[in-house]
Coordinates of C-alpha atoms in Angstrom, one line a residue:
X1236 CA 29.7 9.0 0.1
X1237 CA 26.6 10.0 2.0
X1238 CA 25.3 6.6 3.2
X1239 CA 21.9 8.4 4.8
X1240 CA 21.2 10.6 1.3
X1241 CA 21.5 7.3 -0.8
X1242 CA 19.1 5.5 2.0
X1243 CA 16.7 8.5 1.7
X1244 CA 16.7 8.4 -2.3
X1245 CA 16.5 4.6 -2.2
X1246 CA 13.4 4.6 0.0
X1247 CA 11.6 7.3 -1.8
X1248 CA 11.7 5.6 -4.5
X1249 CA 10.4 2.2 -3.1
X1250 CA 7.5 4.5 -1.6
X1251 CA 7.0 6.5 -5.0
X1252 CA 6.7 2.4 -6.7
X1253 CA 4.3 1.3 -4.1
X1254 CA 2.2 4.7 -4.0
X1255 CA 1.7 3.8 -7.9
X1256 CA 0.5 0.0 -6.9
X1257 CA -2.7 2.5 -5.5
X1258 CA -3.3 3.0 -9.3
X1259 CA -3.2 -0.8 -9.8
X1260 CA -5.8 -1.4 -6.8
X1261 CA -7.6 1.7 -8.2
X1262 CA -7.7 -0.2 -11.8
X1263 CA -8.3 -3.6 -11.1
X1264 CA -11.4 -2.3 -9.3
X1265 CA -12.7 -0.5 -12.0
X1266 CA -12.0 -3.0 -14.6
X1267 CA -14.0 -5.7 -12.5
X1268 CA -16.8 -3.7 -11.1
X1269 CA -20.0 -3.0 -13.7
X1270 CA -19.5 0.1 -15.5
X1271 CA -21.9 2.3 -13.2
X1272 CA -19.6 1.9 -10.6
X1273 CA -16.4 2.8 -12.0
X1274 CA -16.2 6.5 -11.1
X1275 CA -16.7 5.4 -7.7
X1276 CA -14.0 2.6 -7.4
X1277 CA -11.6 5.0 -8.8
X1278 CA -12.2 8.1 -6.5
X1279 CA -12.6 5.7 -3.2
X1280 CA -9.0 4.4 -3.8
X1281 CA -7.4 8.0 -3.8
X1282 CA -9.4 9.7 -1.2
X1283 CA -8.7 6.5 0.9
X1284 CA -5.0 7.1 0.5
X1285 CA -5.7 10.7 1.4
X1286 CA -7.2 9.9 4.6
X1287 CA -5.0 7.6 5.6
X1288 CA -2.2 9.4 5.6
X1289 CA -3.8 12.2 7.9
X1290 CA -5.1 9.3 10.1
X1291 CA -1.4 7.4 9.8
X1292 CA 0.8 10.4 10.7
X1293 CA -1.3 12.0 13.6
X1294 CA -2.0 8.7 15.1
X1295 CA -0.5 4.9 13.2
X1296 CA 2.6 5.6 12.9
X1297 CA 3.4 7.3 16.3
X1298 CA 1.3 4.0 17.7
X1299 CA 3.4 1.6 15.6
X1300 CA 6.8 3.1 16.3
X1301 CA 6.6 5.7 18.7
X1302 CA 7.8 8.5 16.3
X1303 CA 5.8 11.6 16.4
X1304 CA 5.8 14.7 14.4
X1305 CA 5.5 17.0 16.4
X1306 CA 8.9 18.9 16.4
X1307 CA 10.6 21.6 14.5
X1308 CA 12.2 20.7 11.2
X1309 CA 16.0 20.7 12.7
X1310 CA 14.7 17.8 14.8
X1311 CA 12.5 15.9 12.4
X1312 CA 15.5 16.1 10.1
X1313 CA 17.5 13.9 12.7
X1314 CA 14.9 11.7 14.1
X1315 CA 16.2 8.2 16.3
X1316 CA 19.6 10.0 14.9
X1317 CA 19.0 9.0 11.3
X1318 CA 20.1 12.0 9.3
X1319 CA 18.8 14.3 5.9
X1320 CA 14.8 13.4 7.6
X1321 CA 15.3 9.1 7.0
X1322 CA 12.4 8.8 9.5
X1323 CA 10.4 11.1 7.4
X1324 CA 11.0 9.0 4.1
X1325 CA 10.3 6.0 6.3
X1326 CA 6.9 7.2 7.3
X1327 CA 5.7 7.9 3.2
X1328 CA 7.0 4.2 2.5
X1329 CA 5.2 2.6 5.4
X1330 CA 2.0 5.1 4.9
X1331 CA 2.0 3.4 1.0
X1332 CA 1.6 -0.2 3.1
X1333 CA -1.1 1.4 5.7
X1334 CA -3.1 2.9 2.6
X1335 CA -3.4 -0.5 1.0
X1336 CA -5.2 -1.5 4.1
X1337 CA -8.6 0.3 2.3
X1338 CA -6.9 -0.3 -0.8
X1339 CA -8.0 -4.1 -0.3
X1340 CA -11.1 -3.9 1.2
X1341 CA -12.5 -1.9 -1.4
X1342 CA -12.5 -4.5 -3.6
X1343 CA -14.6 -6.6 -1.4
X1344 CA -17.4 -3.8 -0.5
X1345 CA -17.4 -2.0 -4.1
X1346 CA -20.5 -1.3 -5.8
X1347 CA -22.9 -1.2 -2.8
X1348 CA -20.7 1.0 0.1
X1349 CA -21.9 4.2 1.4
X1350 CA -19.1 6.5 0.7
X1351 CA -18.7 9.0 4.1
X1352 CA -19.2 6.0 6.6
X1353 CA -16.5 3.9 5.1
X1354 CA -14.2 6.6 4.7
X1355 CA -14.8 6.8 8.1
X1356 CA -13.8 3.4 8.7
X1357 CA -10.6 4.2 6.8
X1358 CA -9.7 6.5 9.4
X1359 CA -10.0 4.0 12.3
X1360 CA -8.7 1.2 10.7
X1361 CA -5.4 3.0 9.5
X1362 CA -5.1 5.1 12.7
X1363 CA -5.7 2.3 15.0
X1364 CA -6.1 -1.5 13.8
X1365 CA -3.4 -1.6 11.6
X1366 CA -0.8 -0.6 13.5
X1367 CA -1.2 -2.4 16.6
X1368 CA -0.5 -5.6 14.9
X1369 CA 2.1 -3.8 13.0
X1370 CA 3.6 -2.3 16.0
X1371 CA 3.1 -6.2 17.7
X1372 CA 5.7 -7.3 14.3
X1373 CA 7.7 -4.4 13.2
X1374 CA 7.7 -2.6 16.4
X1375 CA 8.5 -4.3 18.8
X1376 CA 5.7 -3.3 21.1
X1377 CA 4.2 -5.1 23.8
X1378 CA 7.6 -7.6 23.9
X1379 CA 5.3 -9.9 21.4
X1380 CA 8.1 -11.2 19.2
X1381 CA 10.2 -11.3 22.4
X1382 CA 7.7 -13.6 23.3
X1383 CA 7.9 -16.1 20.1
X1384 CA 11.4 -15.8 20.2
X1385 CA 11.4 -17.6 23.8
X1386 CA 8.7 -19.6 23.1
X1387 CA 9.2 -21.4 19.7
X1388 CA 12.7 -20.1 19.2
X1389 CA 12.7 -17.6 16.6
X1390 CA 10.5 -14.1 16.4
X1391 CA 8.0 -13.8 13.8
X1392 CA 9.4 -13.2 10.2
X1393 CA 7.6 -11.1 8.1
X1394 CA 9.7 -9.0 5.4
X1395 CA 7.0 -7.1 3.5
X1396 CA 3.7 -7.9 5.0
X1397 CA 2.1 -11.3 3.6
X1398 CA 0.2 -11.0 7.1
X1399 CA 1.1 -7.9 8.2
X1400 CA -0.7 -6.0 5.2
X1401 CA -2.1 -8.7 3.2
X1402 CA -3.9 -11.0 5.9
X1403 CA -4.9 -8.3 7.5
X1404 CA -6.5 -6.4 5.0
X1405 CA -7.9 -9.3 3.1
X1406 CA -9.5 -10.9 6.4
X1407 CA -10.4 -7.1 7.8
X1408 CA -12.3 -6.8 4.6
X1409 CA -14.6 -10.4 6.0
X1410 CA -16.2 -8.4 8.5
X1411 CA -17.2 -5.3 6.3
X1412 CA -18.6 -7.9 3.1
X1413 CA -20.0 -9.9 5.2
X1414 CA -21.9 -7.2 7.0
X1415 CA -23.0 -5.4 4.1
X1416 CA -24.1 -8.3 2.2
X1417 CA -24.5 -9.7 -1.7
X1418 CA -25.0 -7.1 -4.7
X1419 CA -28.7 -7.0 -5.8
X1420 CA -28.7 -10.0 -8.3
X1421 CA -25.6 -11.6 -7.3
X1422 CA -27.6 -14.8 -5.8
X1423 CA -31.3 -16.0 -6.6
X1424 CA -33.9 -17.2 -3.9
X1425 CA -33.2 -20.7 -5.3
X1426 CA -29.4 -20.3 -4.0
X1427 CA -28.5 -20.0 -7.4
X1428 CA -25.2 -17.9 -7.9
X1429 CA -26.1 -15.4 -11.1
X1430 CA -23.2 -13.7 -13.1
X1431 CA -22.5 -10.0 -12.5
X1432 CA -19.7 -9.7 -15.4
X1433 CA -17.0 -7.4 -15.1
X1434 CA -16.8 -3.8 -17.4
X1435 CA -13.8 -3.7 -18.9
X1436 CA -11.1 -6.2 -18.6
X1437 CA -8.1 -4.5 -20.1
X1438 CA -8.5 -2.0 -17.4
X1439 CA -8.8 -5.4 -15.0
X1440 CA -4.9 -6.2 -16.7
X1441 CA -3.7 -2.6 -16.7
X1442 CA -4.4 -2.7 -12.5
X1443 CA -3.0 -5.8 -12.4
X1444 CA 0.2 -5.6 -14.7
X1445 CA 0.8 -2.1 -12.6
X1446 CA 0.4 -3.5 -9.3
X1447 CA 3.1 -6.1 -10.2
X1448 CA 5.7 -3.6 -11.2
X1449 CA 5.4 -1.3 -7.9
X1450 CA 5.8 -4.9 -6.1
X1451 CA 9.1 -4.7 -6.4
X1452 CA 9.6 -1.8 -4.3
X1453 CA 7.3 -3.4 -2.6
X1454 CA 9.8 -6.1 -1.4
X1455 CA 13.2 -5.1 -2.7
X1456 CA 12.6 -1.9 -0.5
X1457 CA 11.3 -3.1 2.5
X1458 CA 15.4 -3.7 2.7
X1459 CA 14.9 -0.1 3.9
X1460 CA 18.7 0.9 3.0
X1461 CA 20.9 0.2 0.2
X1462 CA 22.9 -2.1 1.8
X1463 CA 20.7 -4.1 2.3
X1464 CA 18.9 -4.6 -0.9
X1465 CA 19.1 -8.2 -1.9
X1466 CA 18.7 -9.8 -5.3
X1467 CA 17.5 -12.5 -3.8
X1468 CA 14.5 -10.9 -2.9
X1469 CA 13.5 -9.7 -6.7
X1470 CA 14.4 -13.1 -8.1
X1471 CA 11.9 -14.9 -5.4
X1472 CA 9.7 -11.9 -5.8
X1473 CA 9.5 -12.6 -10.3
X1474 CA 9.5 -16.9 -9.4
X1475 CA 6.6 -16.4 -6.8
X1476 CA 4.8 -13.9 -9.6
X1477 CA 4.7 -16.1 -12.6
X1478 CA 4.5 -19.4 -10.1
X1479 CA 1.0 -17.8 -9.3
X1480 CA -0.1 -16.5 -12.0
X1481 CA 0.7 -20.4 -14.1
X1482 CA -1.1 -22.2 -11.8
X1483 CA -4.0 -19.5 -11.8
X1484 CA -4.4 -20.4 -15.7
X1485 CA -4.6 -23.9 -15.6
X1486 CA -6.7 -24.0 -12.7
X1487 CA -8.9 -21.1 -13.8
X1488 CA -9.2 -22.6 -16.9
X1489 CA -8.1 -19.6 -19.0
X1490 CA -10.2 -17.2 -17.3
X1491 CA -8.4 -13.7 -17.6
X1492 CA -9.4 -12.6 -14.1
X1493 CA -8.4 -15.6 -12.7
X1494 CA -4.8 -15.4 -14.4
X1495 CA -4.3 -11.8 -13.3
X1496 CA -5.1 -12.0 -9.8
X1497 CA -3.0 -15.0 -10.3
X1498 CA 0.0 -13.1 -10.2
X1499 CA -0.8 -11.2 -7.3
X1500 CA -1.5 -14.3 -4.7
X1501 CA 2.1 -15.0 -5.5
X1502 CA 3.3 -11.8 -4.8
X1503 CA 1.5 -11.6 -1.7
X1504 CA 2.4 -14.9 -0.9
X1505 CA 6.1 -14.4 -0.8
X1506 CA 6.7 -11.4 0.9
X1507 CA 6.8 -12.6 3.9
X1508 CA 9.7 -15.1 3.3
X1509 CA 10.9 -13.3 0.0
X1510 CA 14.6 -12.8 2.1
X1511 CA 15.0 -16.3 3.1
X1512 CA 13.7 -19.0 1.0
X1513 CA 15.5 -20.5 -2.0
X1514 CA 14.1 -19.7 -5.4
X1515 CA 12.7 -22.9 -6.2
X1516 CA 11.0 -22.7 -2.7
X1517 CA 9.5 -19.3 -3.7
X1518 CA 8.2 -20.6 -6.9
X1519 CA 6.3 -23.2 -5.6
X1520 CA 5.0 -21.1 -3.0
X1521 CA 3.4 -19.0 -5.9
X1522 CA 1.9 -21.8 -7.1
X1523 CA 0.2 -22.7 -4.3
X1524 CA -0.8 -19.2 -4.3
X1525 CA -2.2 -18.8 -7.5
X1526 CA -4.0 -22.6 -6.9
X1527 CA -5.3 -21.5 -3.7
X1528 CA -6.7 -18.2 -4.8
X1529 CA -8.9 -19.6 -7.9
X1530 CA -10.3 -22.7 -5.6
X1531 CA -10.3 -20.4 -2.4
X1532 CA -12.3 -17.6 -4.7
X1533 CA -14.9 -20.3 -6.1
X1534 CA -15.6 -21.1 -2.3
X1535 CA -16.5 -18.0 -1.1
X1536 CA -18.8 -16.4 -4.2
X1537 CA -20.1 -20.1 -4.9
X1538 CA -20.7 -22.3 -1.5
X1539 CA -20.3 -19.8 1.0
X1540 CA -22.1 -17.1 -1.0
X1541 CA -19.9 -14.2 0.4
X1542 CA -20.3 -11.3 -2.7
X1543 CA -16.8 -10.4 -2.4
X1544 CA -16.3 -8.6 -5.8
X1545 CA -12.5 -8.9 -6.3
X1546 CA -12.1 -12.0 -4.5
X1547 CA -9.7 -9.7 -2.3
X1548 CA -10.9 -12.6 0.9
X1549 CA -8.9 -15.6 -0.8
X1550 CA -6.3 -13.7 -2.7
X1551 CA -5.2 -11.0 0.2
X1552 CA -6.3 -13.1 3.2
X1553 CA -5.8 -16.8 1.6
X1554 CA -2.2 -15.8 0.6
X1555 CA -1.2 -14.0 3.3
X1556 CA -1.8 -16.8 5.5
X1557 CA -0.2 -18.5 3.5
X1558 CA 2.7 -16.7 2.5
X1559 CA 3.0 -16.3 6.5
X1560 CA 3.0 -20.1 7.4
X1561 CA 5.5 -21.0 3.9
X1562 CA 8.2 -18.9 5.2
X1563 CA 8.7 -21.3 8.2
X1564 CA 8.9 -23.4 5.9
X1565 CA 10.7 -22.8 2.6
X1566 CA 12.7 -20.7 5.0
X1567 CA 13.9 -23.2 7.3
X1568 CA 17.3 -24.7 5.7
X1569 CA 16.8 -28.0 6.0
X1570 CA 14.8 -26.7 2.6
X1571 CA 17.4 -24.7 1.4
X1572 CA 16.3 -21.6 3.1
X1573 CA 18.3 -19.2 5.1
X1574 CA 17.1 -20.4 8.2
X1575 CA 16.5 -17.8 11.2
X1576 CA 12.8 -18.8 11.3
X1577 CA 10.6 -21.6 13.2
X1578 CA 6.9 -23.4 12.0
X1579 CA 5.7 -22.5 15.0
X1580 CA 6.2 -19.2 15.6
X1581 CA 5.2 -18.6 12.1
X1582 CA 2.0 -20.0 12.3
X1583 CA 1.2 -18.3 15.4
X1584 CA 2.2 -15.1 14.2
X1585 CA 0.0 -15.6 11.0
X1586 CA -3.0 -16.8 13.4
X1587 CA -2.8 -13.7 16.0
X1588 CA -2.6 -11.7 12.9
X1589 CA -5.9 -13.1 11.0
X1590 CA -7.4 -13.3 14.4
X1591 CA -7.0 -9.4 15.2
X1592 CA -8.5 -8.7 11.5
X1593 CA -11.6 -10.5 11.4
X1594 CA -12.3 -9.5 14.8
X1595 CA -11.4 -5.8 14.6
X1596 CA -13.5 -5.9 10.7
X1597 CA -16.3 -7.1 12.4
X1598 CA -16.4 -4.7 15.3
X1599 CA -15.4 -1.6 13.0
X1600 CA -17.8 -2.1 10.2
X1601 CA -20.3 -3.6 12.8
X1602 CA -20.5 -0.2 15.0
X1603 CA -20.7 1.9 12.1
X1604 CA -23.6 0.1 10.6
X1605 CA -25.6 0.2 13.7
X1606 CA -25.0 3.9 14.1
X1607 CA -24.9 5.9 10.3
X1608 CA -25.1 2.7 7.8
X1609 CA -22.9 1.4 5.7
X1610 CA -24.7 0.4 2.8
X1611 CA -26.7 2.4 -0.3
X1612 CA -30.6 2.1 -1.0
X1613 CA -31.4 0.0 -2.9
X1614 CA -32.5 2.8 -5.7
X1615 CA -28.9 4.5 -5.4
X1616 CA -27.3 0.6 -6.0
X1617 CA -29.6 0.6 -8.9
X1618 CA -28.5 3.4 -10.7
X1619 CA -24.8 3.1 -9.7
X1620 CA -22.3 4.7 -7.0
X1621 CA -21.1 6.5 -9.6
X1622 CA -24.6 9.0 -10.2
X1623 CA -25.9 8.7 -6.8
X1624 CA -22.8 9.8 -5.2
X1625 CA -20.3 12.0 -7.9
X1626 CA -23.4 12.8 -10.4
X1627 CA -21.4 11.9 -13.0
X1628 CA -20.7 8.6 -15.1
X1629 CA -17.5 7.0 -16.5
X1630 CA -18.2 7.9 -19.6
X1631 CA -20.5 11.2 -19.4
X1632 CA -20.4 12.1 -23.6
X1633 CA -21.6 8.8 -24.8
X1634 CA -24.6 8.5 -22.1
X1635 CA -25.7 12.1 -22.9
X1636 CA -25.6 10.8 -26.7
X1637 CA -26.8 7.5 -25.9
X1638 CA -30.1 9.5 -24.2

């Protein structure tokens, strides 16, 4: 049997299921944001992932990992002595976690972003941001988790990116809302919070529902080899899903976005412990999820007045965090986890990880603003993203018969 062919195939198609999430991200977005906006939510998610992986394989992942491309093909086809190119494979299913980086923000910034100067933060946040702390977990680099290892007694366990991806891009995505500030009509002069309703919320479900299918490559994969694929994994994975997406409804109060995203905090939440902790653990952990993101969302858009569109702040960066800190511990097995993990350690991996992000989203989005901009006029957020920057609308037939 060819153990490296079967690794390949597996992995390709864990990076095929998460490249198809980007239609989910792409989806949601356009479902929530107003109808002018559309075309643009869809076309930023896939040109983001374009960019990305130009940024990602000339500079992230050589940074992460210190594997460069930049050798013939008999080479590249043996890389770190992995045979039939598993180093190749690795980089498209690692590239499908870097692209959700601007996957996530997008949600935040939608509607009112200035398309060329946030590409451009695409580029540094994927080439450069991203995988340091990457590199810091999955990497090795710098001897960080050698460091928490000695420290609190056990490195930093993340198996598919609660913090990694999900804190990271939902706290990266602070600096850049933040920065660019509310939608025109989002909040009055009285501090009242006015409703900006969403277009279409069967395309809202579609992103959703689509998003929760490729998360199972997602986490199953992140195994990175068929041996070590673990049911365990998909079972916490479905408990931490519908765990999130219950306790969305109730405390959403029936609210379809509220019950949709639901399912997602879970999912983010458990990646990070979706190896180690026992079912039950991982369902409450979606709960707690799905909870936090509807009270965490209300915060933001209502007290804080933040105008982040998808809530991607409390259900990316909440959950993450969360999903970080639970694994140590759920994980621990004095709660009928695997063990292998420390509180500590977790918690200060999760902190260093939401500390890089709001720092580096700040600092990012800050410098480009000063220099190019980051947001539209307020005549091209009038008339949408869509006309002022594709000249075209969602739905071009019906407004040419509509005028």
């Amino acid at each position: 049997m060819n153990t490296a062919g079967n690794d390949v195939f597996f992995l390709t198609l864990g990076a095929a299921m998460v490249l198809a999430m980007h239609a989910g991200f792409a989806f949601l977005e356009a479902g929530t944001v107003r109808k002018k906006n559309q075309v643009n939510a869809l076309v930023r998610v896939i040109t983001d992932f374009g960019f990305s992986t130009v940024a990602y394989f000339f500079v992230g992942f050589t940074l992460a990992y210190g594997i460069s491309f930049f050798a013939p093909v008999s080479e590249l086809n043996l890389l770190n002595g992995k045979a039939n190119g598993y180093e190749m494979v690795h980089f498209f299913f690692l590239l499908t976690f870097a692209a959700a980086i601007p996957a996530i923000i997008s949600g935040g910034i939608t509607e009112r972003v200035r398309f060329w100067p946030n590409t451009l933060a695409t580029v540094v946040l994927v080439a450069l941001v991203y995988p340091f702390y990457e590199g810091l977990i999955w990497g090795g680099n710098l001897g960080y988790q050698a460091w928490l290892e000695a420290t609190f007694g056990a490195a930093f366990h993340d198996f598919a990116g609660s913090v990694v991806v999900h804190a990271m891009g939902g706290f990266l995505a602070l600096g850049a809302v933040v920065l660019l500030g509310a939608r025109k009509g989002r909040y009055a002069k009285d501090g009242r919070v006015l409703a900006i309703l969403p277009s279409n919320i069967p395309f809202l479900a579609l992103g959703s529902w689509i998003l929760c299918v490729g998360w199972f490559g997602f986490n199953v994969m992140s195994a990175g080899n068929v041996e070590g694929a673990s049911g365990l994994v998909a079972m916490n994975s479905l408990l931490a899903m519908v765990g999130g997406l219950l306790a969305a409804l109730v405390a959403g109060r029936n609210d379809p976005g509220f019950v949709h995203n639901g399912a997602l905090a879970g999912l983010v939440a458990i990646c990070a412990g979706s190896d180690i902790v026992h079912p039950i653990g991982a369902l409450v952990i979606g709960v707690v999820a799905g909870a936090g993101f509807v009270f965490g969302f209300q915060v933001v858009q209502n007290r804080l007045k933040i105008d982040d569109v998808l809530g991607v702040i409390p259900l990316h960066g909440g959950a993450g965090l969360w999903g970080g800190i639970a694994a140590g511990i759920f994980g621990l097995s004095s709660f009928g986890g695997a063990g292998g993990v420390t509180f500590m350690s977790q918690l200060v991996g999760t902190l260093t990880g939401v500390a890089i992000a709001i720092s580096c989203g700040f600092i990012v989005y800050g410098a480009i603003k000063v220099v190019m901009g980051i947001r539209l006029s307020e005549e091209q957020e009038y008339h949408g993203a869509d006309l002022s920057i594709h000249n075209i609308s969602a739905n071009p037939e019906q407004d040419m018969a509509a005028h």
